[in-house]
CSV table of C-alpha atoms and ligand atoms in Angstrom, one decimal:
chain,number,residue,atom,x,y,z
K,2,MET,CA,-18.8,-31.6,23.0
K,3,LEU,CA,-21.3,-28.9,22.1
K,4,LEU,CA,-24.8,-30.3,22.6
K,5,LEU,CA,-28.2,-29.0,21.6
K,6,CYS,CA,-30.8,-30.3,24.1
K,7,ILE,CA,-34.5,-30.4,23.6
K,8,GLU,CA,-37.3,-31.0,26.2
K,9,THR,CA,-41.0,-31.3,25.5
K,10,SER,CA,-42.2,-33.8,28.1
K,11,CYS,CA,-45.1,-31.8,29.5
K,12,ASP,CA,-46.1,-28.1,29.2
K,13,GLU,CA,-42.7,-26.4,28.7
K,14,THR,CA,-41.0,-26.2,25.3
K,15,ALA,CA,-37.3,-25.9,26.1
K,16,ALA,CA,-34.0,-25.9,24.3
K,17,ALA,CA,-30.5,-25.4,25.5
K,18,VAL,CA,-26.9,-25.3,24.2
K,19,VAL,CA,-24.5,-26.9,26.7
K,20,LYS,CA,-20.7,-27.4,26.4
K,21,ASP,CA,-19.2,-30.6,27.7
K,22,GLY,CA,-22.3,-31.4,29.8
K,23,ARG,CA,-21.2,-28.6,32.2
K,24,THR,CA,-21.3,-25.1,30.8
K,25,VAL,CA,-24.7,-23.8,29.9
K,26,LEU,CA,-24.4,-21.3,27.0
K,27,SER,CA,-28.2,-20.8,26.7
K,28,SER,CA,-31.3,-22.3,28.2
K,29,ILE,CA,-34.7,-21.2,26.8
K,30,VAL,CA,-38.0,-22.3,28.4
K,31,SER,CA,-41.3,-21.3,26.7
K,32,SER,CA,-44.1,-22.0,29.2
K,33,GLN,CA,-47.6,-22.9,28.2
K,34,ILE,CA,-49.0,-22.4,31.7
K,35,ALA,CA,-51.2,-19.5,30.7
K,36,VAL,CA,-52.9,-21.6,28.1
K,37,HIS,CA,-53.6,-24.6,30.4
K,38,ALA,CA,-54.5,-22.4,33.5
K,39,GLU,CA,-58.0,-21.9,32.2
K,40,TYR,CA,-58.6,-25.7,32.2
K,41,GLY,CA,-57.1,-26.2,35.7
K,42,GLY,CA,-54.4,-28.5,34.4
K,43,VAL,CA,-52.4,-29.6,31.4
K,44,VAL,CA,-54.6,-30.6,28.4
K,45,PRO,CA,-52.4,-33.1,26.4
K,46,GLU,CA,-53.8,-32.3,23.0
K,47,ILE,CA,-53.3,-28.6,23.5
K,48,ALA,CA,-49.8,-29.2,24.9
K,49,SER,CA,-48.8,-31.0,21.7
K,50,ARG,CA,-50.1,-28.2,19.4
K,51,LYS,CA,-48.4,-25.5,21.5
K,52,HIS,CA,-45.1,-27.5,21.4
K,53,LEU,CA,-45.4,-27.7,17.6
K,54,GLU,CA,-45.8,-23.9,17.4
K,55,ALA,CA,-42.9,-23.2,19.8
K,56,ILE,CA,-40.3,-25.8,19.1
K,57,LEU,CA,-38.4,-24.3,16.1
K,58,PRO,CA,-38.4,-20.7,17.4
K,59,VAL,CA,-37.2,-21.9,20.9
K,60,ILE,CA,-34.4,-23.9,19.2
K,61,ASP,CA,-33.4,-20.9,17.1
K,62,GLN,CA,-33.4,-18.7,20.2
K,63,ALA,CA,-31.2,-21.2,22.1
K,64,LEU,CA,-28.7,-21.1,19.2
K,65,VAL,CA,-28.8,-17.3,18.9
K,66,GLU,CA,-28.3,-16.8,22.7
K,67,ALA,CA,-25.4,-19.2,22.7
K,68,ALA,CA,-24.0,-17.4,19.8
K,69,VAL,CA,-23.5,-20.6,17.8
K,70,SER,CA,-24.9,-21.9,14.5
K,71,ILE,CA,-26.3,-25.3,13.9
K,72,GLU,CA,-23.0,-26.3,12.1
K,73,ASP,CA,-21.2,-25.8,15.4
K,74,ILE,CA,-23.5,-28.4,17.2
K,75,GLU,CA,-21.8,-31.8,17.7
K,76,GLY,CA,-24.7,-33.8,19.1
K,77,VAL,CA,-28.4,-33.7,20.1
K,78,ALA,CA,-29.9,-34.9,23.3
K,79,VAL,CA,-33.7,-35.0,23.7
K,80,THR,CA,-36.2,-36.1,26.4
K,81,ARG,CA,-37.5,-39.5,25.2
K,82,GLY,CA,-39.8,-40.0,28.2
K,83,PRO,CA,-41.6,-40.3,30.6
K,84,GLY,CA,-44.2,-37.7,29.8
K,85,LEU,CA,-47.2,-36.9,27.6
K,86,ILE,CA,-46.7,-39.0,24.5
K,87,GLY,CA,-47.9,-36.3,22.0
K,88,ALA,CA,-45.8,-33.7,23.6
K,89,LEU,CA,-42.7,-35.9,23.7
K,90,LEU,CA,-43.1,-36.8,20.0
K,91,VAL,CA,-42.7,-33.1,19.0
K,92,GLY,CA,-39.3,-32.9,20.7
K,93,VAL,CA,-38.2,-36.3,19.6
K,94,SER,CA,-39.2,-35.6,15.9
K,95,ALA,CA,-37.4,-32.2,15.9
K,96,ALA,CA,-34.3,-33.8,17.4
K,97,LYS,CA,-34.3,-36.6,14.9
K,98,GLY,CA,-34.7,-34.2,12.0
K,99,ILE,CA,-31.9,-31.9,13.2
K,100,ALA,CA,-29.5,-34.7,14.0
K,101,THR,CA,-30.1,-36.5,10.7
K,102,ALA,CA,-29.9,-33.3,8.6
K,103,ALA,CA,-26.7,-32.2,10.4
K,104,GLY,CA,-25.2,-35.7,10.4
K,105,ILE,CA,-24.5,-35.6,14.1
K,106,PRO,CA,-25.2,-38.2,16.9
K,107,LEU,CA,-28.5,-38.2,18.8
K,108,VAL,CA,-29.4,-39.7,22.2
K,109,GLY,CA,-32.8,-40.0,23.9
K,110,VAL,CA,-32.7,-39.3,27.6
K,111,ASN,CA,-34.9,-40.1,30.6
K,112,HIS,CA,-36.6,-36.9,32.0
K,113,ILE,CA,-36.3,-38.0,35.6
K,114,GLU,CA,-32.7,-38.9,35.1
K,115,SER,CA,-32.2,-35.3,33.9
K,116,HIS,CA,-33.9,-33.9,37.0
K,117,LEU,CA,-31.8,-35.9,39.4
K,118,LEU,CA,-28.5,-35.0,37.6
K,119,ALA,CA,-29.5,-31.3,37.1
K,120,ILE,CA,-27.5,-30.3,40.2
K,121,GLN,CA,-24.3,-31.2,38.4
K,122,LEU,CA,-24.7,-28.1,36.2
K,123,ASP,CA,-24.7,-25.9,39.4
K,124,HIS,CA,-21.8,-27.6,41.1
K,125,TYR,CA,-20.3,-31.1,41.1
K,126,VAL,CA,-21.9,-33.5,43.6
K,127,GLU,CA,-20.0,-36.7,44.2
K,128,PHE,CA,-21.8,-40.1,43.9
K,129,PRO,CA,-23.4,-41.9,45.5
K,130,TYR,CA,-26.3,-39.7,46.6
K,131,LEU,CA,-30.0,-40.0,47.5
K,132,ALA,CA,-32.1,-38.1,45.0
K,133,LEU,CA,-35.6,-37.0,45.8
K,134,VAL,CA,-37.4,-35.9,42.6
K,135,VAL,CA,-40.6,-34.0,43.5
K,136,SER,CA,-42.5,-32.5,40.5
K,137,GLY,CA,-46.0,-32.3,39.1
K,138,GLY,CA,-45.7,-35.9,37.8
K,139,HIS,CA,-43.2,-37.6,40.1
K,140,THR,CA,-42.4,-38.1,43.7
K,141,HIS,CA,-39.6,-40.7,43.8
K,142,LEU,CA,-36.6,-41.5,46.0
K,143,TYR,CA,-33.6,-42.9,44.2
K,144,GLU,CA,-30.2,-44.3,45.1
K,145,VAL,CA,-27.9,-42.7,42.5
K,146,THR,CA,-24.5,-44.4,42.4
K,147,GLY,CA,-23.4,-42.8,39.1
K,148,ILE,CA,-24.9,-41.6,35.8
K,149,GLY,CA,-27.0,-44.5,34.5
K,150,ARG,CA,-27.0,-46.3,37.8
K,151,TYR,CA,-30.3,-45.8,39.7
K,152,ARG,CA,-32.4,-47.8,42.2
K,153,THR,CA,-35.9,-46.8,43.2
K,154,LEU,CA,-36.2,-46.8,47.0
K,155,GLY,CA,-39.7,-45.3,47.4
K,156,GLN,CA,-42.3,-43.4,45.5
K,157,THR,CA,-45.8,-42.0,45.8
K,158,ILE,CA,-48.5,-44.6,45.7
K,159,ASP,CA,-51.0,-42.1,44.3
K,160,ASP,CA,-50.6,-38.4,43.5
K,161,ALA,CA,-47.2,-36.7,43.0
K,162,ALA,CA,-46.4,-33.9,45.5
K,163,GLY,CA,-46.7,-31.2,42.9
K,164,GLU,CA,-50.1,-32.6,41.9
K,165,ALA,CA,-51.2,-32.5,45.5
K,166,PHE,CA,-50.2,-28.8,45.7
K,167,ASP,CA,-52.0,-28.0,42.5
K,168,LYS,CA,-55.2,-29.9,43.5
K,169,VAL,CA,-55.3,-28.2,46.9
K,170,ALA,CA,-54.7,-24.9,45.2
K,171,LYS,CA,-57.7,-25.6,42.9
K,172,LEU,CA,-59.9,-26.3,45.9
K,173,VAL,CA,-59.2,-22.7,47.1
K,174,ASN,CA,-59.5,-21.2,43.6
K,175,ILE,CA,-55.8,-20.6,43.1
K,176,PRO,CA,-55.1,-20.9,39.4
K,177,TYR,CA,-53.1,-23.8,38.0
K,178,PRO,CA,-50.3,-24.5,38.8
K,179,GLY,CA,-50.8,-23.3,42.3
K,180,GLY,CA,-47.8,-24.8,44.2
K,181,ALA,CA,-45.8,-21.6,44.2
K,182,VAL,CA,-48.8,-19.5,45.4
K,183,ILE,CA,-49.4,-22.0,48.2
K,184,ASP,CA,-45.8,-21.6,49.1
K,185,LEU,CA,-46.1,-17.8,49.3
K,186,LEU,CA,-49.3,-17.8,51.3
K,187,ALA,CA,-47.8,-20.4,53.7
K,188,LEU,CA,-45.1,-17.9,54.6
K,189,ASP,CA,-47.7,-15.9,56.5
K,190,GLY,CA,-49.6,-18.9,58.0
K,191,ASP,CA,-49.3,-21.1,61.1
K,192,PRO,CA,-48.2,-24.7,60.1
K,193,LYS,CA,-49.8,-26.0,63.3
K,194,ALA,CA,-53.1,-24.3,62.8
K,195,ILE,CA,-54.8,-27.4,61.3
K,196,ASN,CA,-53.6,-30.9,62.0
K,197,PHE,CA,-53.8,-32.6,58.6
K,198,PRO,CA,-52.8,-36.3,58.4
K,199,ARG,CA,-49.4,-37.5,57.3
K,200,PRO,CA,-50.3,-40.7,55.3
K,201,LEU,CA,-47.8,-43.6,55.4
K,202,LEU,CA,-45.6,-41.7,57.9
K,203,TYR,CA,-45.2,-44.8,60.1
K,204,ASP,CA,-45.4,-47.3,57.2
K,205,LYS,CA,-42.4,-49.5,56.9
K,206,THR,CA,-41.8,-48.7,53.2
K,207,LEU,CA,-40.2,-45.5,51.8
K,208,ASN,CA,-43.4,-44.8,49.9
K,209,VAL,CA,-45.5,-41.7,50.3
K,210,SER,CA,-49.1,-40.9,49.6
K,211,PHE,CA,-50.8,-37.6,49.1
K,212,SER,CA,-54.3,-38.3,47.8
K,213,GLY,CA,-55.7,-38.8,51.3
K,214,LEU,CA,-54.2,-35.6,52.5
K,215,LYS,CA,-55.8,-33.7,49.6
K,216,THR,CA,-59.2,-35.4,50.6
K,217,SER,CA,-58.6,-34.2,54.2
K,218,VAL,CA,-58.2,-30.6,53.0
K,219,MET,CA,-61.4,-31.0,50.9
K,220,THR,CA,-63.3,-32.3,53.9
K,221,TYR,CA,-61.9,-29.7,56.2
K,222,LEU,CA,-63.0,-27.0,53.7
K,223,LYS,CA,-66.5,-28.4,53.5
K,224,ARG,CA,-66.8,-28.3,57.3
K,225,ASN,CA,-65.1,-25.0,57.7
K,226,PRO,CA,-65.9,-22.9,54.6
K,227,SER,CA,-64.3,-19.8,56.1
K,228,ALA,CA,-60.9,-21.5,56.0
K,229,SER,CA,-60.5,-20.3,52.4
K,230,ASP,CA,-61.3,-16.7,53.3
K,231,PRO,CA,-58.3,-14.5,52.6
K,232,ALA,CA,-57.6,-14.0,56.3
K,233,ASN,CA,-57.5,-17.8,57.0
K,234,LEU,CA,-56.0,-19.1,53.8
K,235,PRO,CA,-52.4,-18.7,54.9
K,236,ASP,CA,-53.0,-21.1,57.9
K,237,LEU,CA,-54.6,-23.7,55.6
K,238,CYS,CA,-51.7,-23.4,53.1
K,239,ALA,CA,-49.1,-23.6,55.8
K,240,SER,CA,-50.7,-26.6,57.5
K,241,PHE,CA,-51.1,-28.5,54.2
K,242,GLN,CA,-47.5,-27.7,53.2
K,243,ALA,CA,-46.2,-28.8,56.6
K,244,ALA,CA,-47.9,-32.2,56.2
K,245,VAL,CA,-46.3,-32.6,52.7
K,246,CYS,CA,-42.9,-31.6,54.0
K,247,ASP,CA,-43.0,-33.7,57.1
K,248,LEU,CA,-43.7,-36.8,55.0
K,249,LEU,CA,-41.0,-36.0,52.4
K,250,VAL,CA,-38.4,-35.2,55.2
K,251,ALA,CA,-39.2,-38.3,57.2
K,252,LYS,CA,-39.0,-40.7,54.2
K,253,SER,CA,-35.8,-39.0,53.0
K,254,ALA,CA,-34.2,-39.3,56.4
K,255,GLU,CA,-35.2,-42.9,56.7
K,256,ALA,CA,-33.8,-43.7,53.2
K,257,LEU,CA,-30.5,-42.0,54.2
K,258,LEU,CA,-30.4,-44.1,57.3
K,259,ARG,CA,-31.2,-47.4,55.6
K,260,THR,CA,-28.7,-46.9,52.7
K,261,GLY,CA,-25.9,-45.2,54.8
K,262,MET,CA,-25.6,-42.4,52.2
K,263,SER,CA,-24.6,-39.0,53.4
K,264,ARG,CA,-25.6,-36.8,50.4
K,265,LEU,CA,-29.1,-35.7,49.4
K,266,VAL,CA,-30.1,-34.0,46.2
K,267,ILE,CA,-33.6,-32.6,45.8
K,268,SER,CA,-34.9,-31.6,42.4
K,269,GLY,CA,-38.1,-31.1,40.4
K,270,GLY,CA,-40.5,-28.1,40.5
K,271,VAL,CA,-41.5,-28.7,44.2
K,272,ALA,CA,-37.9,-28.5,45.2
K,273,CYS,CA,-38.4,-24.7,44.8
K,274,ASN,CA,-40.8,-24.8,47.9
K,275,SER,CA,-39.4,-22.7,50.7
K,276,GLY,CA,-40.9,-24.8,53.4
K,277,LEU,CA,-39.4,-28.0,51.9
K,278,ARG,CA,-36.0,-26.3,51.6
K,279,SER,CA,-36.0,-25.1,55.2
K,280,SER,CA,-37.3,-28.4,56.7
K,281,MET,CA,-34.8,-30.4,54.6
K,282,LYS,CA,-32.0,-28.1,55.8
K,283,ARG,CA,-33.0,-28.7,59.4
K,284,MET,CA,-33.1,-32.5,59.0
K,285,SER,CA,-29.8,-32.5,57.1
K,286,ALA,CA,-28.0,-30.3,59.7
K,287,ALA,CA,-29.2,-32.6,62.5
K,288,ASN,CA,-28.0,-35.7,60.7
K,289,GLY,CA,-24.8,-34.5,59.2
K,290,ILE,CA,-26.2,-34.8,55.6
K,291,ASP,CA,-24.6,-32.9,52.7
K,292,LEU,CA,-27.8,-31.3,51.1
K,293,HIS,CA,-28.0,-29.9,47.6
K,294,PHE,CA,-30.8,-28.1,45.8
K,295,PRO,CA,-30.3,-27.0,42.2
K,296,SER,CA,-31.1,-23.3,41.5
K,297,PRO,CA,-34.8,-22.8,40.9
K,298,LEU,CA,-34.4,-22.6,37.1
K,299,LEU,CA,-32.7,-26.0,37.1
K,300,CYS,CA,-35.3,-27.5,39.5
K,301,ALA,CA,-38.2,-26.9,37.2
K,302,ASP,CA,-38.5,-28.4,33.6
K,303,ASN,CA,-35.7,-27.1,31.4
K,304,ALA,CA,-33.5,-28.5,28.6
K,305,ALA,CA,-30.1,-27.7,30.0
K,306,MET,CA,-30.3,-30.6,32.5
K,307,ILE,CA,-30.6,-33.1,29.7
K,308,ALA,CA,-26.9,-32.3,28.8
K,309,VAL,CA,-25.6,-34.1,31.9
K,310,PRO,CA,-26.7,-37.6,31.0
K,311,GLY,CA,-26.7,-36.7,27.2
K,312,ASP,CA,-23.1,-35.7,27.1
K,313,PHE,CA,-22.1,-38.7,29.2
K,314,TYR,CA,-23.8,-41.2,26.9
K,315,LEU,CA,-22.7,-39.5,23.6
K,316,GLN,CA,-19.1,-39.3,24.8
K,317,ARG,CA,-19.3,-43.1,25.3
K,318,GLY,CA,-20.7,-43.7,21.8
K,319,PHE,CA,-24.2,-44.5,22.9
K,320,SER,CA,-26.1,-42.7,20.2
K,321,SER,CA,-29.1,-43.8,18.2
K,322,ALA,CA,-31.7,-42.2,16.0
K,323,ASP,CA,-33.8,-45.4,16.1
K,324,PHE,CA,-36.0,-44.9,19.2
K,325,ASP,CA,-39.5,-43.8,20.0
K,326,ALA,CA,-40.9,-41.5,22.6
K,327,VAL,CA,-42.1,-43.4,25.6
K,328,PRO,CA,-44.8,-42.2,28.1
K,329,SER,CA,-43.5,-44.4,30.8
K,330,TRP,CA,-39.8,-45.3,31.4
K,331,PRO,CA,-38.9,-46.5,34.9
K,332,LEU,CA,-35.4,-45.4,35.9
K,333,ASP,CA,-34.6,-48.9,37.3
K,334,SER,CA,-34.6,-50.2,33.8
K,335,ILE,CA,-31.6,-48.0,32.9
K,336,ASN,CA,-28.5,-49.9,33.9
K,337,PHE,CA,-25.6,-48.3,32.1
K,338,PRO,CA,-24.3,-49.5,29.8
K,339,SER,CA,-26.3,-52.6,29.2
K,340,ASP,CA,-29.4,-51.0,27.7
K,341,ARG,CA,-27.6,-48.4,25.7
K,342,GLY,CA,-25.8,-50.6,23.1
A,412,LIG,O1,-40.7,-30.2,37.5
A,412,LIG,P1,-41.8,-29.3,37.1
A,412,LIG,O2,-41.5,-28.0,36.6
A,412,LIG,O3,-42.6,-30.0,36.0
A,412,LIG,C1,-43.0,-31.4,36.1
A,412,LIG,O4,-44.0,-31.7,36.7
A,412,LIG,O5,-42.2,-32.2,35.5
A,412,LIG,O6,-42.8,-29.2,38.4
A,412,LIG,C2,-44.0,-28.5,38.3
A,412,LIG,C3,-44.7,-28.7,39.7
A,412,LIG,C4,-46.1,-28.1,39.7
A,412,LIG,O7,-47.0,-29.0,40.3
A,412,LIG,C5,-46.0,-26.9,40.6
A,412,LIG,O8,-47.1,-26.5,41.3
A,412,LIG,C6,-44.9,-27.3,41.5
A,412,LIG,O9,-44.0,-28.0,40.7
A,412,LIG,N1,-44.2,-26.2,42.2
A,412,LIG,C7,-44.2,-25.9,43.5
A,412,LIG,C8,-43.5,-24.7,43.7
A,412,LIG,N2,-43.0,-24.3,42.5
A,412,LIG,C9,-43.4,-25.2,41.6
A,412,LIG,N3,-44.8,-26.6,44.5
A,412,LIG,C10,-44.7,-26.1,45.7
A,412,LIG,N4,-44.0,-25.0,46.0
A,412,LIG,C11,-43.3,-24.3,45.0
A,412,LIG,N5,-42.6,-23.2,45.3
A,413,LIG,ZN1,-40.1,-32.5,35.1
């Protein structure tokens, strides 16, 4: 099945053409980062307007790069939620319009579901697996037993990991979104230079917390203003990043132990972090875990990843044009096929 996929959940307008939920013929991502950077974060109203400007050109580009026309498309899959409601509405409205005009089936897909299945576009990973989704809006651990079969094992009780990276970046005047810059600076720093706390490390749940860690960085900077000097910044970044990674690695290892699963998939923008990649590799090697990271373009927000669940649901006849965009949509509520009738 040749699918057109559309993603507008946050600050990236994305469209992709994917064959059979596997072969990516095109994947276009138009980022609004430069627009939001001057505000230090995503401004929802501006995001919606920028999506409106970009959506049709991005879809056109996806069709052109895939060398197909709209008449060739056999179905449309769109991010229905979770995300910024005004932003989601742009993608959902475009998808409904195209599917209705072309007389083809449409399916609304969960954005987090797309993230944790994105790996399947790189290479097949057998179910079940533990999925850690770490992005600007989410930090969740899921047991994934198949497409449409998810159980939340743990999550952040406050900030998402990417949000913590971006907030700490802001404290040291790194423009939004600063996660990737912290990662680069950390490469030259000593992760043991500053002993930041690892909140909830010894807590019995599989939850994590990052807001206290961010406050610790803020307090440390107040007491040691020179820590943000160019010469000292790498140590601060490496120490903060080590605290985030220690927590994510420890909770993932514990989740694997408790569930007995032997495969781990890590996705979302923070899965690009080099420190997280190397510490997860160490943990996995020590415990005999089969570890998978999607390629960086598939980790961050994109439309191609929607094709994995989109194709699966459409192939099974679960299509509907009668749905709204939803800002919140817990994955636990998806229990294929009962909610897809
Ligand atoms: O998945 P994503 O593209 O968008 C959503 O939030 O859904 O993730 C974006 C987040 C931002 O917070 C960004 O700072 C973070 O991922 N990020 C990183 C890195 N690359 C992106 N965080 C740490 N290290 C990186 N290399
Ligand atoms: Zn995302």
